[in-house]
Amino acid sequence: MLQYFDPGKPALNPDLDYGTPPAISEATVSLSIDGYDIEVPEGTSVLRAASILGIQIPKLCASDNLDAFGSCRLCAVEIEGRRGYPASCTTPVAEGMSVTTQNGKLAKLRRNIMELYISDHPLDCLTCPANGDCELQDMAGAVGLREVRYGFEGENHLAAETDDSNPYFSFDPSKCIVCSRCVRACEEVQGTFALTIEGRGFDSKVSAGQSEPFMDSECVSCGACVQSCPTSTLMEKSVIDAGQPEHSVVTTCAYCGVGCSFKAEMKGDQLVRMVPYKGGDANHGHSCVKGRFAFGYATHKDRIREPMIRGSISEPWRAVSWDEAISFAASRLKATQARYGRESIGGITSSRCTNEETYLVQKLIRAAFGNNNTDTCARVCHSPTGYGLKTTLGESAGTQTFDSVMEADTIMVIGANPTDAHPVFGSQVRRRLRQGAKLIVIDPRRIDLLKTPHGGEAIHLPLRPGTNVAMVNALAYVIVTEGLEDRAFIEARCDQSQYAAWREFIQQERNSPEAMEAVTGVPADLVRQAARAYATNGNGAIYYGLGVTEHSQGSTMVMGIANLAMATGNLGREGVGVNPLRGQNNVQGSCDMGSFPHELPGYQHVGDPDVRARFGKVWGVAIDEEPGLRIPNMFDAAIAGTFKGLYVQGEDIAQSDPNTQHVEAALTSLDCLVVQDIFLNETAKYAHVLLPGSTFLEKDGTFTNAERRINRVRKVMAPVAGLADWEVTMALSNALGYPMHYRHPSEIMDEIAQLTPTFTGVSYDKLERLGSIQWPCNDEHPEGSPTMHEVDFPIGRGRFAVTEYVATEERTTRKFPLVLTTGRILSQYNVGAQTRRTENERWHEEDLLEIHPSDAELRGIRDGDWLGISSRVGRTVLRAKVSERMLPGVVYTTFHHPGSGANVITTDSSDWATNCPEYKVTAVQVEKVSQPSQWQRHFEDFDERQQQLLETAIHGEKTDDVGVFK
Amino acid sequence: MSNDQLHHLIVMVNQISSNLHHTGTDDEAAEAVAGHLKKFWARSMKQMIIEYADQDGSELSPLSREAVAKLQKPVETV
Ligand code: SF4
Ligand code: SF4
Ligand code: SF4
Ligand code: FES
């Protein structure tokens, strides 16, 4: 007998559709299907049980990512002792059941059903874009349909018009069989509820919103409906254009920290579509508009295709061979060091590149440059997470898997907007909220999670920007003074003297919600309710984002969050935990790989002689024992004239870092700026050497997502300029006289595993076998660690930290009476370099300033007005969007477009422990204006000039020496 | 050394001090601040702040001053 137990596992073979979702019961049931015996978990459908046996019952309306619906009746079976022909998708297995899936009567029944479907379906299969990938076609074949007796003359839907409004997929209702899979996918998988079935019986049809075009509806273009449609009704335009793909490769999305797995479906070396991969442990076959559709940037005409050099930034670029570019860069860097000293140069690793590439860049800096001047853009987003979690829990990473949220009873979201910034996780949270979990949101903005259709109870604490620590202290005060602590956990797991100190501090009256009300602006009663819900309503899980870290007390807040979790025992099992939601795809990985100036890979401090000795031995060099400069320190030193050379891989510091004018001054002071990127980004406009980067489609490697999951990135096409990023770093290192000879990124991973205690068990072979691995992965946890801190903390006992609230220096004044806070939106990604070069631009063409109606009225501002926004460091101009989502006194913008200059106004105020910039709080004034700011005019001129300098170079000589560096 | 750069270092150390000042006794707090600088500041930054404390130090908060006094001048390696 085949015994099959699949608790929570989505499927046995991710490439097959088992018809209905897995049942999670521990009890099993035995039955026989067509004479074969099988034992499956209770609650499994007959359809799924048959499928596991390899018996395919015809089906149309069922899919294993959707609840069974039972509308098409094609899956009818005969069950001994039961009357009629029950639908196998809606019939659960029962002990001793005996099922027949094929006989003459069933065949006739199915043929009749198919005949009805086909009589209202165009017969243009040969020219249909779904030809070769159509379930209706397959089923017609499976049931042996040979004739259609009903003519096509009767009433039908064949003339219905196609909706082409969405840039990525089309909706052709003439092909629709009204199986409602799309409607259910939008509800159950995505949680947007954008689609409905309108009308009844023959008149029923699928409609987006109130019979609107897709683009005007609530649809967020996630693609779930397209993927689940069994016909060509909902179809990717790229497939309509290119035809069916012929092979596919599983890889990982390069956009956000969810790290969705995709099948890159190819035709030769042309990427036809990206289909979310059911076997992906982070996304289980779901995705968002970015990963699913916004990949066109990879073949965009703006890609840098040749290495280029120039003597100064006012000269035109000269396209040269790889050899010439690399030697030019190496000799300039060496000359700079010779003249200004060993510490006068440094480098920036990328949170978009692979772990292996990041590892190589920091190795190059520490070994070939001979200093620790390495940093990464994670500095400007999640460095406080590293500091705060390491100090309290002993490891710089989130504690859970994403799936853990399905066991959470109270979900607390702080300073994060998952439905926009981490959409697939946002969908999962919504699923849990629909099952009844409580939601607590701590954010100045009314984020969309609060509007979850069919969600449960929700509490919103709309605090003033910059008062997070006051809020977290007030929550802890309630937990301690109302006796809601988990004393057993604290006693067993936490350091008692630190706990005592914290407890004494937190109970002080000044931390009470009543006392803090004046600071946070949130009614004390609401805070008390939230604290009680988190502490007492079952499993409490905290998710937080940049609204926590990008503050002058970012690190303190992270520690405050860890305190809450420890005090309530919400750590060390499923359904609880402390979880940073990482911005870019590989923020976690770039931190793990030793990008920070004080830490070698695996968060091992450079001051530790044992650590240095281990690395020194493998690398064959002595490692500097003093930490290096962080990004803001590099800028200061550049302006002071002591820091002169920088190698930047895949980051756009000129656009993403605060106080743009200060950054521009720093970049202009450099003697040698080497930029490696896929486009001429803002930073590259100040560069002397421009090395073509490669996209995630053009190389092998790994990314690590926000749940510490190491996912494989697989090459599906050749790098446009011949070399992958890791090969370029290697070439530069060799030219600098420090040899590197890796033949494949897997060899780099082997070195990482050798030197990083949390990675010892990681290898490409194991990744191939397991699909993905969550670190720590070592002898203790050979298959990785989904949940952290189950038994103890890496530092032994958990450490409570005293978290005094210190108000930010960045205060509103008469001159700057409003608070500006920044964020991001669904369709664009970070500085937008990729997404702006795709159709995603249609959802967000420009950065707008959101302002509350009362602040707008006071200033006579209406939607669409041009607004001058000034802070103490700069001024820019954006258009207005009057919005109730904001608190009065708070204005909001995104920073996806360079010309908006959002960072011209953000200041150098930063987190006390890590210098993570305080993007979330800038005091500003807003007024109506008629023309762009001075900075914007300067930006446009400079941009135009640099684009020209690039144009002239494009026609330079061809590079053909790739082989030398392979 | 530019004034801007030094000014930033002073602001940074004072900010660290105001976030760590409640760590135990005054001496323990100074140790905590000094420990933070030792762990996270680059050699050149430590040198600058020590020099400044020696020569002037007027803009350092009392706790910052004590902490910098505990900081050892980093040695030049390599
Ligand atoms: S693309 Fe996504 S959001 Fe839009 S209708 Fe389809 S499932 Fe719903
Ligand atoms: S559009 Fe596709 S998935 Fe939706 S009801 Fe029609 S055939 Fe089914
Ligand atoms: S951007 Fe994030 S959520 Fe969207 S597909 Fe990529 S990894 Fe998944
Ligand atoms: S697949 Fe079972 S009723 Fe449609």
GROMACS .gro file of C-alpha atoms in nm, chain A residues 387-649:
model
  263
  387TYR     CA    1   2.314   4.565   1.592
  388GLY     CA    2   1.988   4.537   1.787
  389LEU     CA    3   1.920   4.168   1.735
  390LYS     CA    4   2.281   4.068   1.789
  391THR     CA    5   2.292   4.258   2.119
  392THR     CA    6   1.971   4.107   2.255
  393LEU     CA    7   1.921   3.767   2.089
  394GLY     CA    8   2.276   3.701   1.974
  395GLU     CA    9   2.215   3.669   1.599
  396SER     CA   10   2.168   3.938   1.335
  397ALA     CA   11   1.868   3.784   1.167
  398GLY     CA   12   1.495   3.723   1.184
  399THR     CA   13   1.382   3.426   1.387
  400GLN     CA   14   1.114   3.261   1.171
  401THR     CA   15   1.010   3.128   0.834
  402PHE     CA   16   0.741   3.322   0.647
  403ASP     CA   17   0.510   3.024   0.688
  404SER     CA   18   0.529   3.066   1.063
  405VAL     CA   19   0.279   3.352   1.033
  406MET     CA   20   0.011   3.091   0.961
  407GLU     CA   21   0.036   2.990   1.328
  408ALA     CA   22   0.036   3.343   1.467
  409ASP     CA   23  -0.272   3.460   1.654
  410THR     CA   24  -0.167   3.821   1.694
  411ILE     CA   25   0.036   3.981   1.418
  412MET     CA   26   0.210   4.305   1.503
  413VAL     CA   27   0.340   4.505   1.207
  414ILE     CA   28   0.567   4.797   1.291
  415GLY     CA   29   0.689   5.051   1.036
  416ALA     CA   30   0.635   4.818   0.744
  417ASN     CA   31   0.392   4.796   0.457
  418PRO     CA   32   0.407   4.434   0.344
  419THR     CA   33   0.136   4.449   0.078
  420ASP     CA   34   0.349   4.700  -0.113
  421ALA     CA   35   0.707   4.626  -0.016
  422HIS     CA   36   0.689   4.246   0.044
  423PRO     CA   37   0.377   4.159  -0.152
  424VAL     CA   38   0.389   3.782  -0.140
  425PHE     CA   39   0.438   3.785   0.234
  426GLY     CA   40   0.163   4.049   0.252
  427SER     CA   41  -0.071   3.804   0.079
  428GLN     CA   42   0.020   3.539   0.331
  429VAL     CA   43  -0.050   3.773   0.623
  430ARG     CA   44  -0.387   3.853   0.468
  431ARG     CA   45  -0.465   3.484   0.442
  432ARG     CA   46  -0.395   3.448   0.813
  433LEU     CA   47  -0.602   3.757   0.893
  434ARG     CA   48  -0.893   3.606   0.700
  435GLN     CA   49  -0.860   3.302   0.924
  436GLY     CA   50  -0.916   3.533   1.220
  437ALA     CA   51  -0.574   3.641   1.350
  438LYS     CA   52  -0.566   3.983   1.521
  439LEU     CA   53  -0.369   4.264   1.362
  440ILE     CA   54  -0.181   4.543   1.537
  441VAL     CA   55  -0.027   4.812   1.318
  442ILE     CA   56   0.217   5.066   1.456
  443ASP     CA   57   0.273   5.317   1.179
  444PRO     CA   58   0.197   5.682   1.109
  445ARG     CA   59   0.026   5.573   0.789
  446ARG     CA   60  -0.293   5.374   0.750
  447ILE     CA   61  -0.134   5.088   0.561
  448ASP     CA   62  -0.338   4.861   0.332
  449LEU     CA   63  -0.319   4.556   0.561
  450LEU     CA   64  -0.569   4.741   0.779
  451LYS     CA   65  -0.811   4.723   0.489
  452THR     CA   66  -0.780   4.347   0.439
  453PRO     CA   67  -1.105   4.217   0.290
  454HIS     CA   68  -1.266   3.973   0.536
  455GLY     CA   69  -0.986   4.035   0.789
  456GLY     CA   70  -1.039   4.004   1.164
  457GLU     CA   71  -1.002   4.257   1.442
  458ALA     CA   72  -0.736   4.525   1.392
  459ILE     CA   73  -0.582   4.793   1.612
  460HIS     CA   74  -0.399   5.085   1.452
  461LEU     CA   75  -0.160   5.292   1.662
  462PRO     CA   76  -0.094   5.595   1.438
  463LEU     CA   77   0.207   5.735   1.617
  464ARG     CA   78   0.403   6.048   1.532
  465PRO     CA   79   0.713   5.974   1.323
  466GLY     CA   80   1.020   5.944   1.543
  467THR     CA   81   0.843   5.817   1.855
  468ASN     CA   82   0.879   5.440   1.807
  469VAL     CA   83   1.087   5.388   2.120
  470ALA     CA   84   0.837   5.580   2.332
  471MET     CA   85   0.568   5.350   2.195
  472VAL     CA   86   0.755   5.024   2.247
  473ASN     CA   87   0.838   5.129   2.602
  474ALA     CA   88   0.474   5.207   2.672
  475LEU     CA   89   0.374   4.864   2.542
  476ALA     CA   90   0.637   4.698   2.762
  477TYR     CA   91   0.521   4.907   3.060
  478VAL     CA   92   0.169   4.766   3.023
  479ILE     CA   93   0.298   4.411   2.991
  480VAL     CA   94   0.512   4.440   3.304
  481THR     CA   95   0.275   4.638   3.525
  482GLU     CA   96  -0.033   4.438   3.434
  483GLY     CA   97   0.147   4.112   3.508
  484LEU     CA   98   0.135   3.984   3.149
  485GLU     CA   99   0.495   3.863   3.135
  486ASP     CA  100   0.591   3.504   3.066
  487ARG     CA  101   0.793   3.455   3.385
  488ALA     CA  102   0.879   3.095   3.310
  489PHE     CA  103   1.037   3.187   2.976
  490ILE     CA  104   1.226   3.480   3.124
  491GLU     CA  105   1.361   3.267   3.406
  492ALA     CA  106   1.463   2.979   3.184
  493ARG     CA  107   1.599   3.172   2.888
  494CYS     CA  108   1.712   3.523   2.983
  495ASP     CA  109   1.996   3.682   3.175
  496GLN     CA  110   1.848   3.771   3.513
  497SER     CA  111   2.059   4.072   3.610
  498GLN     CA  112   1.989   4.244   3.279
  499TYR     CA  113   1.626   4.154   3.309
  500ALA     CA  114   1.612   4.307   3.658
  501ALA     CA  115   1.772   4.629   3.534
  502TRP     CA  116   1.532   4.648   3.242
  503ARG     CA  117   1.230   4.574   3.459
  504GLU     CA  118   1.321   4.848   3.699
  505PHE     CA  119   1.362   5.092   3.414
  506ILE     CA  120   1.050   5.000   3.223
  507GLN     CA  121   0.812   5.020   3.521
  508GLN     CA  122   0.886   5.384   3.575
  509GLU     CA  123   0.579   5.597   3.543
  510ARG     CA  124   0.733   5.805   3.261
  511ASN     CA  125   0.711   5.500   3.033
  512SER     CA  126   0.338   5.450   3.087
  513PRO     CA  127   0.106   5.491   2.788
  514GLU     CA  128  -0.059   5.779   2.970
  515ALA     CA  129   0.271   5.963   3.012
  516MET     CA  130   0.382   5.880   2.658
  517GLU     CA  131   0.055   5.992   2.499
  518ALA     CA  132   0.189   6.344   2.470
  519VAL     CA  133   0.492   6.213   2.281
  520THR     CA  134   0.338   5.952   2.052
  521GLY     CA  135   0.001   6.117   2.003
  522VAL     CA  136  -0.174   5.780   2.049
  523PRO     CA  137  -0.450   5.742   2.312
  524ALA     CA  138  -0.324   5.542   2.612
  525ASP     CA  139  -0.624   5.313   2.607
  526LEU     CA  140  -0.548   5.198   2.254
  527VAL     CA  141  -0.189   5.124   2.352
  528ARG     CA  142  -0.306   4.917   2.649
  529GLN     CA  143  -0.540   4.717   2.426
  530ALA     CA  144  -0.259   4.645   2.184
  531ALA     CA  145  -0.018   4.538   2.459
  532ARG     CA  146  -0.276   4.301   2.605
  533ALA     CA  147  -0.355   4.152   2.269
  534TYR     CA  148   0.012   4.090   2.190
  535ALA     CA  149   0.089   3.943   2.532
  536THR     CA  150  -0.218   3.729   2.587
  537ASN     CA  151  -0.388   3.643   2.258
  538GLY     CA  152  -0.206   3.321   2.170
  539ASN     CA  153   0.109   3.336   1.958
  540GLY     CA  154   0.235   3.691   1.905
  541ALA     CA  155   0.457   3.758   1.604
  542ILE     CA  156   0.629   4.088   1.522
  543TYR     CA  157   0.720   4.197   1.170
  544TYR     CA  158   0.900   4.523   1.117
  545GLY     CA  159   1.051   4.725   0.837
  546LEU     CA  160   1.239   5.039   0.758
  547GLY     CA  161   0.993   5.244   0.963
  548VAL     CA  162   1.175   5.094   1.262
  549THR     CA  163   1.534   5.106   1.149
  550GLU     CA  164   1.561   5.435   0.963
  551HIS     CA  165   1.547   5.651   1.274
  552SER     CA  166   1.795   5.813   1.509
  553GLN     CA  167   1.698   5.542   1.758
  554GLY     CA  168   1.663   5.260   1.506
  555SER     CA  169   1.891   5.027   1.700
  556THR     CA  170   1.719   5.107   2.027
  557MET     CA  171   1.383   5.027   1.872
  558VAL     CA  172   1.504   4.692   1.743
  559MET     CA  173   1.619   4.609   2.096
  560GLY     CA  174   1.284   4.729   2.232
  561ILE     CA  175   1.109   4.486   1.997
  562ALA     CA  176   1.332   4.201   2.113
  563ASN     CA  177   1.252   4.298   2.475
  564LEU     CA  178   0.879   4.267   2.402
  565ALA     CA  179   0.923   3.923   2.250
  566MET     CA  180   1.139   3.799   2.539
  567ALA     CA  181   0.910   3.942   2.806
  568THR     CA  182   0.610   3.759   2.659
  569GLY     CA  183   0.793   3.438   2.566
  570ASN     CA  184   0.713   3.490   2.202
  571LEU     CA  185   1.034   3.333   2.072
  572GLY     CA  186   1.172   2.994   1.979
  573ARG     CA  187   0.873   2.821   1.816
  574GLU     CA  188   0.639   2.847   1.519
  575GLY     CA  189   0.393   3.136   1.509
  576VAL     CA  190   0.597   3.387   1.711
  577GLY     CA  191   0.926   3.570   1.674
  578VAL     CA  192   1.092   3.892   1.568
  579ASN     CA  193   1.114   3.939   1.194
  580PRO     CA  194   1.280   4.217   1.000
  581LEU     CA  195   1.132   4.253   0.651
  582ARG     CA  196   1.435   4.321   0.435
  583GLY     CA  197   1.415   4.566   0.150
  584GLN     CA  198   1.632   4.445  -0.132
  585ASN     CA  199   1.662   4.086  -0.239
  586ASN     CA  200   1.994   4.015  -0.074
  587VAL     CA  201   2.015   4.254   0.221
  588GLN     CA  202   2.034   3.959   0.457
  589GLY     CA  203   2.303   3.799   0.245
  590SER     CA  204   2.514   4.110   0.207
  591CYS     CA  205   2.515   4.151   0.586
  592ASP     CA  206   2.595   3.781   0.637
  593MET     CA  207   2.883   3.800   0.390
  594GLY     CA  208   3.089   4.048   0.587
  595SER     CA  209   3.004   4.369   0.407
  596PHE     CA  210   3.021   4.581   0.720
  597PRO     CA  211   3.354   4.740   0.807
  598HIS     CA  212   3.376   4.584   1.153
  599GLU     CA  213   3.270   4.230   1.069
  600LEU     CA  214   3.409   3.948   0.861
  601PRO     CA  215   3.158   3.703   0.707
  602GLY     CA  216   2.926   3.545   0.964
  603TYR     CA  217   2.929   3.857   1.186
  604GLN     CA  218   3.277   3.780   1.319
  605HIS     CA  219   3.443   4.092   1.454
  606VAL     CA  220   3.771   4.201   1.296
  607GLY     CA  221   3.907   4.279   1.643
  608ASP     CA  222   3.902   3.909   1.738
  609PRO     CA  223   4.253   3.768   1.686
  610ASP     CA  224   4.131   3.408   1.645
  611VAL     CA  225   3.890   3.507   1.373
  612ARG     CA  226   4.158   3.711   1.197
  613ALA     CA  227   4.397   3.422   1.217
  614ARG     CA  228   4.149   3.182   1.058
  615PHE     CA  229   4.071   3.415   0.770
  616GLY     CA  230   4.434   3.517   0.738
  617LYS     CA  231   4.537   3.157   0.693
  618VAL     CA  232   4.289   3.084   0.414
  619TRP     CA  233   4.334   3.419   0.246
  620GLY     CA  234   4.709   3.430   0.286
  621VAL     CA  235   4.718   3.789   0.414
  622ALA     CA  236   4.716   3.975   0.746
  623ILE     CA  237   4.381   4.138   0.818
  624ASP     CA  238   4.362   4.484   0.971
  625GLU     CA  239   4.239   4.466   1.330
  626GLU     CA  240   4.064   4.803   1.327
  627PRO     CA  241   3.719   4.849   1.173
  628GLY     CA  242   3.705   5.050   0.851
  629LEU     CA  243   3.495   5.348   0.746
  630ARG     CA  244   3.119   5.331   0.701
  631ILE     CA  245   2.956   5.493   0.398
  632PRO     CA  246   2.882   5.829   0.569
  633ASN     CA  247   3.233   5.833   0.717
  634MET     CA  248   3.376   5.765   0.371
  635PHE     CA  249   3.184   6.065   0.238
  636ASP     CA  250   3.311   6.289   0.519
  637ALA     CA  251   3.666   6.169   0.464
  638ALA     CA  252   3.634   6.223   0.089
  639ILE     CA  253   3.527   6.582   0.141
  640ALA     CA  254   3.812   6.624   0.390
  641GLY     CA  255   4.052   6.498   0.121
  642THR     CA  256   4.177   6.181   0.292
  643PHE     CA  257   3.958   5.931   0.111
  644LYS     CA  258   4.022   5.921  -0.263
  645GLY     CA  259   3.919   5.596  -0.429
  646LEU     CA  260   3.604   5.383  -0.427
  647TYR     CA  261   3.490   5.062  -0.596
  648VAL     CA  262   3.110   5.038  -0.605
  649GLN     CA  263   2.941   4.719  -0.717
   0.00000   0.00000   0.00000
